[in-house]
Every structure is written in structure tokens, then in C-alpha cells.
mmCIF file with all atom_site columns, C-alpha atoms in Angstrom:
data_model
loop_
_atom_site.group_PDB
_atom_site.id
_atom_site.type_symbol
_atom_site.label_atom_id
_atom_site.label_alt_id
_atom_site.label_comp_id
_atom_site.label_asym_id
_atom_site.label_entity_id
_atom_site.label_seq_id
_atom_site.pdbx_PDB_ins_code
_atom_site.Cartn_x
_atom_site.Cartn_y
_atom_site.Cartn_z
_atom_site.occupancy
_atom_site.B_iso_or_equiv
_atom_site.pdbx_formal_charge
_atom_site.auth_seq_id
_atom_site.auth_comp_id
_atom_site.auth_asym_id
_atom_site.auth_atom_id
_atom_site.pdbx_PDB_model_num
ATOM 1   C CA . UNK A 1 1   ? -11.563 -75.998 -90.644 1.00 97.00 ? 17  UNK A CA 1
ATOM 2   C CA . UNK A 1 2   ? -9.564  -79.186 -91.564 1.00 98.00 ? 18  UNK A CA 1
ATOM 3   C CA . UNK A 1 3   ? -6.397  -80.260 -90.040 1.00 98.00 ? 19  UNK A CA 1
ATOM 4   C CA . UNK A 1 4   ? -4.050  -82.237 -91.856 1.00 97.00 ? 20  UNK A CA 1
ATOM 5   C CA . UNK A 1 5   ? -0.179  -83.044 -91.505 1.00 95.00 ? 21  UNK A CA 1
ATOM 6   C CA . UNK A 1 6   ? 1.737   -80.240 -93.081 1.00 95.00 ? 22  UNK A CA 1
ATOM 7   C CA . UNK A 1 7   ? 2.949   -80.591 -96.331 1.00 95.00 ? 23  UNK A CA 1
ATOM 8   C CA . UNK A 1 8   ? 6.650   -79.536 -97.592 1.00 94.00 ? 24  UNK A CA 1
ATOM 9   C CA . UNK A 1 9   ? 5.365   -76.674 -99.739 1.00 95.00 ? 25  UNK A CA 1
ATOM 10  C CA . UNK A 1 10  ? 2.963   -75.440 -96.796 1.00 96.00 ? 26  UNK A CA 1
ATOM 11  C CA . UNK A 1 11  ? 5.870   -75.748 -94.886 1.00 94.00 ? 27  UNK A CA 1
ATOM 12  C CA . UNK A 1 12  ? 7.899   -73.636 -97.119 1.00 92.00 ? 28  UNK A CA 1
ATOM 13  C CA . UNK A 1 13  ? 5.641   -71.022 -97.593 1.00 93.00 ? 29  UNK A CA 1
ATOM 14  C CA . UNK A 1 14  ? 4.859   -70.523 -94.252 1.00 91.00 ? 30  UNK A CA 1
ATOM 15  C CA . UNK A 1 15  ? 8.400   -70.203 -93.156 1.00 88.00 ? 31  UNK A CA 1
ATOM 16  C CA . UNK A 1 16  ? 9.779   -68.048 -95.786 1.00 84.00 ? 32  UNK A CA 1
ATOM 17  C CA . UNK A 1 17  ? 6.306   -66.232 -96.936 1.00 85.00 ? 33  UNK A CA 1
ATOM 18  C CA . UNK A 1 18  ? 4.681   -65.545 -93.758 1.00 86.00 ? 34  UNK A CA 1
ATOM 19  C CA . UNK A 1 19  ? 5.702   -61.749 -93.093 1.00 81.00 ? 35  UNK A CA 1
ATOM 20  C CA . UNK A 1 20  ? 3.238   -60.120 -89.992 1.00 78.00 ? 36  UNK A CA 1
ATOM 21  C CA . UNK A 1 21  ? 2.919   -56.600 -90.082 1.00 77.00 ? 37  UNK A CA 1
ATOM 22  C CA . UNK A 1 22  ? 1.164   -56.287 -86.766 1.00 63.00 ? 38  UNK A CA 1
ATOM 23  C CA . UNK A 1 23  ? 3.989   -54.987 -84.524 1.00 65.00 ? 39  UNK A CA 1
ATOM 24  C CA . UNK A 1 24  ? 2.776   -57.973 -81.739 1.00 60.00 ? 40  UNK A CA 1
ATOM 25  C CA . UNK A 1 25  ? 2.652   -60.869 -84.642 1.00 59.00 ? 41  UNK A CA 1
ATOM 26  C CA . UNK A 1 26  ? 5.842   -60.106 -86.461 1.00 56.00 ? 42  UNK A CA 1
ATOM 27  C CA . UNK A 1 27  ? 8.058   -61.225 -82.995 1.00 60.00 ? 43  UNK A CA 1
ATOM 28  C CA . UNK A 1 28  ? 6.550   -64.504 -84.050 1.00 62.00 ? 44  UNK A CA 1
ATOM 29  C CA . UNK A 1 29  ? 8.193   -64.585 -87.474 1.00 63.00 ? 45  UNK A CA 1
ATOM 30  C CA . UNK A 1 30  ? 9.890   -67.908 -88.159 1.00 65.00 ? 46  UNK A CA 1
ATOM 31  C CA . UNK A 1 31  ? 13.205  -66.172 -90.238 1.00 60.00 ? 47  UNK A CA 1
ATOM 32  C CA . UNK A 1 32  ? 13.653  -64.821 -86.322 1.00 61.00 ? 48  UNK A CA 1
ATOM 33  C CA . UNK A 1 33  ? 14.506  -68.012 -84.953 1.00 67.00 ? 49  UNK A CA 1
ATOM 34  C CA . UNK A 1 34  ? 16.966  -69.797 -87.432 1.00 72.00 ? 50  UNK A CA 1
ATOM 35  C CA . UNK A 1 35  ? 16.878  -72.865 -85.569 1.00 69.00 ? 51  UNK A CA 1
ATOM 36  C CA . UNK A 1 36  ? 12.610  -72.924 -85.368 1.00 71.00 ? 52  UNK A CA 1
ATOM 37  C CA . UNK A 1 37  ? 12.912  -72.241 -89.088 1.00 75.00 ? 53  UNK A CA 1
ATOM 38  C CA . UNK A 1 38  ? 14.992  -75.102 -89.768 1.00 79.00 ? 54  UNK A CA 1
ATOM 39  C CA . UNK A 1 39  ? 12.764  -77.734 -88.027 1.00 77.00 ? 55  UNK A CA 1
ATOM 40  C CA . UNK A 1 40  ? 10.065  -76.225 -89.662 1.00 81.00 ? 56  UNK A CA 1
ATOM 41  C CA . UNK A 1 41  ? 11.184  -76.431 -93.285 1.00 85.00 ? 57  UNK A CA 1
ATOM 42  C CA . UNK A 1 42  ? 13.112  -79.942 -92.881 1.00 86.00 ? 58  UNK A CA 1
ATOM 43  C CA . UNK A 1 43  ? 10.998  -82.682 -93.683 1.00 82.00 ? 59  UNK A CA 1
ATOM 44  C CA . UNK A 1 44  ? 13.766  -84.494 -91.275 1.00 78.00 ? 60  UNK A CA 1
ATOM 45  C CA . UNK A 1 45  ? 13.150  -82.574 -88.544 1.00 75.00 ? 61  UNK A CA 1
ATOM 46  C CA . UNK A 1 46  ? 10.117  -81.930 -88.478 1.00 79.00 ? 62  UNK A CA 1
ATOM 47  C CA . UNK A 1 47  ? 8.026   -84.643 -86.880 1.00 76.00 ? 63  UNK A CA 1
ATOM 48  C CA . UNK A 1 48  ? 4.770   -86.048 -87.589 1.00 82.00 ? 64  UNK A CA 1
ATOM 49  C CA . UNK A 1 49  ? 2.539   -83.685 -84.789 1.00 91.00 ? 65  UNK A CA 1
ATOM 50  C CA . UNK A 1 50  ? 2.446   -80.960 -87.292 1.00 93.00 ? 66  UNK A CA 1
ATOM 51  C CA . UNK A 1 51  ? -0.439  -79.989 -89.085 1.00 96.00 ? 67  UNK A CA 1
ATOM 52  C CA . UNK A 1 52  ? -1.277  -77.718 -91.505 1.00 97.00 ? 68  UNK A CA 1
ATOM 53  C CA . UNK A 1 53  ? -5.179  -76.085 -91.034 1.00 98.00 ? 69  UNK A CA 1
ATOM 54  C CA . UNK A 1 54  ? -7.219  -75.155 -94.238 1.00 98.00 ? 70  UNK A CA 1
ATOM 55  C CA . UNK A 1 55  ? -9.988  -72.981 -94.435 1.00 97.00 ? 71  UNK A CA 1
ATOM 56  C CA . UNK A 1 56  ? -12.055 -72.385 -97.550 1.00 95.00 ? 72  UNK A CA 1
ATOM 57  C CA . UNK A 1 57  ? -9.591  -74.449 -99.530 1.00 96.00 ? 73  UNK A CA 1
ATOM 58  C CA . UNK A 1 58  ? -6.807  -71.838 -97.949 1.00 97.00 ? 74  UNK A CA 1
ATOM 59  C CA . UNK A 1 59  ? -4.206  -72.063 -95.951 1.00 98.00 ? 75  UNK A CA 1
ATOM 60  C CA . UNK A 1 60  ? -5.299  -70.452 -92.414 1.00 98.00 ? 76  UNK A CA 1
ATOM 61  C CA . UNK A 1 61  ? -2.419  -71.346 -89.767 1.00 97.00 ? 77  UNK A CA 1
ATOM 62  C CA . UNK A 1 62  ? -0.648  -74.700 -88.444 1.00 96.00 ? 78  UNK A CA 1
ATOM 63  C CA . UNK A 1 63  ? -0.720  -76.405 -85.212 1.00 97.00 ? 79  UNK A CA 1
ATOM 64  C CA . UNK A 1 64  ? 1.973   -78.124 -84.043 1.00 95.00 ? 80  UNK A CA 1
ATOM 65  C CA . UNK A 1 65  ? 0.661   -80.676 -80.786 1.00 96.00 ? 81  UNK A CA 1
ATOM 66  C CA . UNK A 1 66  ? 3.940   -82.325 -78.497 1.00 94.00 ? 82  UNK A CA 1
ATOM 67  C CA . UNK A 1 67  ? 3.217   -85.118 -75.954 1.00 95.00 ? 83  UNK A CA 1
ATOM 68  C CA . UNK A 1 68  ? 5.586   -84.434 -73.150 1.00 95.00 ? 84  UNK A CA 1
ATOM 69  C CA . UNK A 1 69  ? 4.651   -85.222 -69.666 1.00 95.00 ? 85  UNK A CA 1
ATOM 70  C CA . UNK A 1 70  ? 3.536   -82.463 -68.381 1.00 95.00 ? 86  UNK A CA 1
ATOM 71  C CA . UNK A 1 71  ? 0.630   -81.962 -71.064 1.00 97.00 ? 87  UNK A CA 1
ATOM 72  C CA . UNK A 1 72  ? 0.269   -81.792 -74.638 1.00 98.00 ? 88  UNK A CA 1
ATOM 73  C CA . UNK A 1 73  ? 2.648   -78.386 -75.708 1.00 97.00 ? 89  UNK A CA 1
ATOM 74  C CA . UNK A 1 74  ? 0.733   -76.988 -78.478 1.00 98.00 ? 90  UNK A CA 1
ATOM 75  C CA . UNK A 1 75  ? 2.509   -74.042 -81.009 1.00 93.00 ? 91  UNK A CA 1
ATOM 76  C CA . UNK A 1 76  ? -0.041  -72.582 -83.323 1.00 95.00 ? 92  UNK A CA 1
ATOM 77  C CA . UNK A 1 77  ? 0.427   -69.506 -86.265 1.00 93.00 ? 93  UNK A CA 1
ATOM 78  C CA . UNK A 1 78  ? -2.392  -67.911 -88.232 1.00 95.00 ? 94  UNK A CA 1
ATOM 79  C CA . UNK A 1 79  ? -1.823  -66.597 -91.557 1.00 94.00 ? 95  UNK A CA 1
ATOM 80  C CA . UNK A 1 80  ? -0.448  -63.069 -91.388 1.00 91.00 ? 96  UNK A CA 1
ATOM 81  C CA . UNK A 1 81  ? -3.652  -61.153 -93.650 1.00 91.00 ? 97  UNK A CA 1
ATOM 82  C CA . UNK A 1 82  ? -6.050  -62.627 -90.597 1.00 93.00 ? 98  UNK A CA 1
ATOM 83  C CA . UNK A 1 83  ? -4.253  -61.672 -87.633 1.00 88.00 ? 99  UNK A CA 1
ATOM 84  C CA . UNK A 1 84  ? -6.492  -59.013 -85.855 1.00 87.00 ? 100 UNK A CA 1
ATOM 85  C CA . UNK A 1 85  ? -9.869  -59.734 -87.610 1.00 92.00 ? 101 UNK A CA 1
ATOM 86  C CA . UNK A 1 86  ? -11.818 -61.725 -84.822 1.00 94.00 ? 102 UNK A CA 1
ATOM 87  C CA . UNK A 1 87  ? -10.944 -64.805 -86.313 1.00 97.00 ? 103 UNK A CA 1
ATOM 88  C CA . UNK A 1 88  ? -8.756  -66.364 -83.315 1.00 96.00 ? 104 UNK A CA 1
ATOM 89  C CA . UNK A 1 89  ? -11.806 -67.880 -81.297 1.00 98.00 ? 105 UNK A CA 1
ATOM 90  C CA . UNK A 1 90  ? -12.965 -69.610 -84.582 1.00 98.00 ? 106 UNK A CA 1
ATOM 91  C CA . UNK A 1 91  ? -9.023  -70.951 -84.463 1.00 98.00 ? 107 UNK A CA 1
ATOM 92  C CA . UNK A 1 92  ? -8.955  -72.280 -81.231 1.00 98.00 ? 108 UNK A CA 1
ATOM 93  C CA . UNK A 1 93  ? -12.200 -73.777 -81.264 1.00 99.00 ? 109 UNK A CA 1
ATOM 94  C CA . UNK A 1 94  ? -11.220 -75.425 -83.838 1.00 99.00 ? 110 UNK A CA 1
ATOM 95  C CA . UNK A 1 95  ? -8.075  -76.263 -82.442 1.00 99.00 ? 111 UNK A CA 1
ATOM 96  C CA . UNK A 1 96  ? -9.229  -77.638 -79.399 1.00 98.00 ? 112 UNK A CA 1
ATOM 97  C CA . UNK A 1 97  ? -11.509 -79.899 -81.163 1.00 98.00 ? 113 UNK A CA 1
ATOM 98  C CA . UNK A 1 98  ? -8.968  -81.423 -83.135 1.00 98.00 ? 114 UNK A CA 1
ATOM 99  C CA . UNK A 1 99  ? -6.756  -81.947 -80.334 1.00 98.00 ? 115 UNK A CA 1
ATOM 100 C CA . UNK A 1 100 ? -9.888  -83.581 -78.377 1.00 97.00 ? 116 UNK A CA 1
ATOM 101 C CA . UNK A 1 101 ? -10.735 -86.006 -81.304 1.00 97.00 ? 117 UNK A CA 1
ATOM 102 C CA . UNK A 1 102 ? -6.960  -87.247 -82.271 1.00 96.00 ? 118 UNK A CA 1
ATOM 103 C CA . UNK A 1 103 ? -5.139  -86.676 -78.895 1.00 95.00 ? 119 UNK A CA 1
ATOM 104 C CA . UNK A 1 104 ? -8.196  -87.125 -76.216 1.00 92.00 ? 120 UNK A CA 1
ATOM 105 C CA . UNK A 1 105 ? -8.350  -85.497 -73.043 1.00 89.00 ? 121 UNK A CA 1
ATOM 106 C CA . UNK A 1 106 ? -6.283  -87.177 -70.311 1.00 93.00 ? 122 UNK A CA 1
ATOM 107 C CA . UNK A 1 107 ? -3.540  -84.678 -69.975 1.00 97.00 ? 123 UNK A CA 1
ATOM 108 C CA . UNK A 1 108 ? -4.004  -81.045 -69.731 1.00 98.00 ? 124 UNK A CA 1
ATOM 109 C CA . UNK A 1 109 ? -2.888  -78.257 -72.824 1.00 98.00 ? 125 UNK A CA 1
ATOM 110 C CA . UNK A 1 110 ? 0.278   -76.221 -71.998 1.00 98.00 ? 126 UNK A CA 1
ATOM 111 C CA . UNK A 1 111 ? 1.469   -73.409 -74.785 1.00 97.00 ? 127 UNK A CA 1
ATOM 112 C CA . UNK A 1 112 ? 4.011   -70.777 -74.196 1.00 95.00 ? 128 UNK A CA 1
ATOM 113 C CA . UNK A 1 113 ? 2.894   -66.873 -74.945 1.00 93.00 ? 129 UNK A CA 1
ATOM 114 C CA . UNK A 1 114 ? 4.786   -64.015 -75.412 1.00 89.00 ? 130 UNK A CA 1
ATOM 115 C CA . UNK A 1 115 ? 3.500   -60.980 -72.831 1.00 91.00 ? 131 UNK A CA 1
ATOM 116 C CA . UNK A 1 116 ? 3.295   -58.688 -75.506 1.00 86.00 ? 132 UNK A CA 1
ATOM 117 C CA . UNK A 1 117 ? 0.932   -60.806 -77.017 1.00 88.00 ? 133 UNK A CA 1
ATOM 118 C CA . UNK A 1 118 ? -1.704  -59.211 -74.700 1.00 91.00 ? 134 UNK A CA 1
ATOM 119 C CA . UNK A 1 119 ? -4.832  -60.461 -77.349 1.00 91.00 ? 135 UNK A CA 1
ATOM 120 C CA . UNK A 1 120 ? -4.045  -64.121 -77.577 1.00 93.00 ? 136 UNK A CA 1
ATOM 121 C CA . UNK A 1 121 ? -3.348  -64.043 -73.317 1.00 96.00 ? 137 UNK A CA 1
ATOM 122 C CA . UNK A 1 122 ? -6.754  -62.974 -73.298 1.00 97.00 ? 138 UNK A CA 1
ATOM 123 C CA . UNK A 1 123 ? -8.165  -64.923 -75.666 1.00 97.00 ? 139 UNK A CA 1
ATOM 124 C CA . UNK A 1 124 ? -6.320  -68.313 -74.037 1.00 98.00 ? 140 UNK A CA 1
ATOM 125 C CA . UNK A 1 125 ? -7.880  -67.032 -70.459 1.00 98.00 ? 141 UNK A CA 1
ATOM 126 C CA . UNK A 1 126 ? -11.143 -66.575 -71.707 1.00 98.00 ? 142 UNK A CA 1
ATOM 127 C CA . UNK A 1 127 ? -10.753 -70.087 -72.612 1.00 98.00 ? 143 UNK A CA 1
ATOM 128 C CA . UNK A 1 128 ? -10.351 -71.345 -69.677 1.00 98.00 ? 144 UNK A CA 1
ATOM 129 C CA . UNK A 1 129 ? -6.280  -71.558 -69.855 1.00 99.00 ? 145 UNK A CA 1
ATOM 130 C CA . UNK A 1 130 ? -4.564  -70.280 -66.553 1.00 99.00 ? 146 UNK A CA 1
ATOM 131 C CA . UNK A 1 131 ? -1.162  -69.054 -66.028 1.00 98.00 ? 147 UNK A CA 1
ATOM 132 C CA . UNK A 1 132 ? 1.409   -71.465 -64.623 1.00 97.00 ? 148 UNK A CA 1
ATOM 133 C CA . UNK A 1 133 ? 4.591   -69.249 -64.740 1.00 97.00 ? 149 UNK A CA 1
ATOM 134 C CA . UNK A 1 134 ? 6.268   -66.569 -66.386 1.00 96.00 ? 150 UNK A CA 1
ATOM 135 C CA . UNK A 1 135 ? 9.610   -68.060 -68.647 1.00 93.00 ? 151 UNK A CA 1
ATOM 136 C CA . UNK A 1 136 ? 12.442  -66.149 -70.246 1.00 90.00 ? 152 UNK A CA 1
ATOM 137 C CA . UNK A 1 137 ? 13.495  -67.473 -73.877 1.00 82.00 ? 153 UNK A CA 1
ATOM 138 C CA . UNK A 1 138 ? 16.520  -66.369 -76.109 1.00 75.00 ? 154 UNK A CA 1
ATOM 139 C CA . UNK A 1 139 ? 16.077  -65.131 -79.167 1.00 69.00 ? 155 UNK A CA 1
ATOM 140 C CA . UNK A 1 140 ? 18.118  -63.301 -82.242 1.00 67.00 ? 156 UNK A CA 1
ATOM 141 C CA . UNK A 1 141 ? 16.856  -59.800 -80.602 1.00 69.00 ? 157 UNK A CA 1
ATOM 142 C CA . UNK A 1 142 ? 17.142  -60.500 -77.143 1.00 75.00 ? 158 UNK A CA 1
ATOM 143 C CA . UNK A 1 143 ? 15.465  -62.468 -74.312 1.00 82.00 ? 159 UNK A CA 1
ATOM 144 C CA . UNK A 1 144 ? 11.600  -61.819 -73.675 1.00 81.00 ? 160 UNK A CA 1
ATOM 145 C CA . UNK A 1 145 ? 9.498   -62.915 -71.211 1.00 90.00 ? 161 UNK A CA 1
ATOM 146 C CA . UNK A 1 146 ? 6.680   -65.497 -71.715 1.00 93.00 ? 162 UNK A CA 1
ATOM 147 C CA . UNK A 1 147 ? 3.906   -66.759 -69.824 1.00 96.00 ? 163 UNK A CA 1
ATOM 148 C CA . UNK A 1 148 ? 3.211   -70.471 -69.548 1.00 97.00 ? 164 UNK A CA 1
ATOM 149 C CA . UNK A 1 149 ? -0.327  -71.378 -69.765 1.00 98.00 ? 165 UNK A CA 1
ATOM 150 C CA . UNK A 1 150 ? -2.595  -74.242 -69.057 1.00 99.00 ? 166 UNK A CA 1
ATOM 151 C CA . UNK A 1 151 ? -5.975  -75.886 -69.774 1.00 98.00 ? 167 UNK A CA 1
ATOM 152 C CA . UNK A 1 152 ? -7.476  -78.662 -68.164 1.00 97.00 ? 168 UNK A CA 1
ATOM 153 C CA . UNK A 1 153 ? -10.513 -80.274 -69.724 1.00 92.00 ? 169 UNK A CA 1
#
């Protein structure tokens, strides 16, 4: 898989095209959360720490990587026709790669999951991630509970 900073038209596409089926998934639908969408699209909002991944000349997912203080925040999406085919280990190993050649690792990963999301909490544990706390965020539906999870190297 290569990583690369996300173009405008990958941005587009992935913002308005994207469209998960999977009951789980689809809460993660960027036309959900106006505001995510927005950043997302605008080349002026959107900073440089996200990336576009390609796989077999194809757009598989994107990976957005923050540097806050606590850790590196990492937001990641797979394309919707590979969500629930065994492909999210590939995704993260990959992942986590990248983030150990271009970022290093002197501060742990921190990423936010939805507990619905029952697969990626247990793919993230069996990869050595480990719950920190459980958050409440807003969105256009409702609130819905999240867990925070970490990895140290």
C-alpha cells in the first residue's frame, strides 16, 4: 500500500461518493457530520497530515495522523466495497508502518472508536491498542458513545 497526501479529487470522492452499506460503517459516513465534511473537502482546511492510501493503483482508504500531546490521533476510512472482507489487518499494518517511518515512535497512537464498531475494537485490541476511556460525541443523529484507545510501541 502507498500513502500519499490526499489529493482534491480523492478528497471529493471520498466525501461525497463514499456510501457504506454495512449498518456499523455507514455511522461513519462523512455527509453525517457537515462540519467533518467540510474540512475534508476544503483544500483550506484541510491540513497537510492527510493522506490518501492506494492499493493496486486504487483508492483503498485515507489516514489522517494529528500530533497533539497526548499521542499522535489517527482517523482512518476504508473504501466502502472492502469493509467486511478481512482486509482491515492488511490496513493497519500498513498503517502503522507508515506512521513508524514518517512520524517515529516517541509518542504513543490514540484513535477514537465508535462501540458499535465491535470489529475494528477488536481488531485495534488485537493490536495491541488498550482502552483509555469511554467519550460521548454529538452528532446530526444523536450522541454515541466512543471508546478512546491507545498503542504504545
Amino acid at each position: 500500500m502507498k500513502f500519499q497526501k490526499l489529493s482534491q479529487k480523492n478528497a471529493q470522492y471520498i466525501a461525497h461518493r463514499w456510501k457504506y452499506k454495512d449498518p456499523i460503517a455507514a455511522r461513519y459516513t462523512l455527509a453525517k457530520d457537515p462540519i467533518a465534511q467540510q474540512e475534508f473537502i476544503s483544500q483550506k482546511l484541510r491540513k497537510k497530515n492527510y493522506y490518501e492510501v492506494i492499493d493496486a493503483d486504487r483508492l483503498f482508504g485515507y489516514l489522517q495522523v494529528e500530533d497533539k500531546d497526548d499521542g499522535l490521533w489517527i482517523t482512518l476510512g476504508m473504501r466502502p466495497e472492502f469493509i467486511g472482507q478481512g482486509k482491515g489487518q492488511t490496513f493497519l499494518d500498513a498503517i502503522l508502518e507508515f506512521i513508524r517511518e514518517q512520524y517515529g515512535i516517541d509518542k504513543p497512537l490514540m484513535l477514537a472508536v465508535g462501540l458499535f464498531n465491535e470489529r475494528a475494537i477488536h481488531l485495534f485490541r488485537k493490536n495491541k491498542f488498550y482502552d483509555i476511556q469511554t467519550r460521548k460525541f454529538n452528532f446530526d443523529d444523536g450522541q454515541h458513545d466512543y471508546v478512546v484507545l491507545r498503542r504504545d510501541w
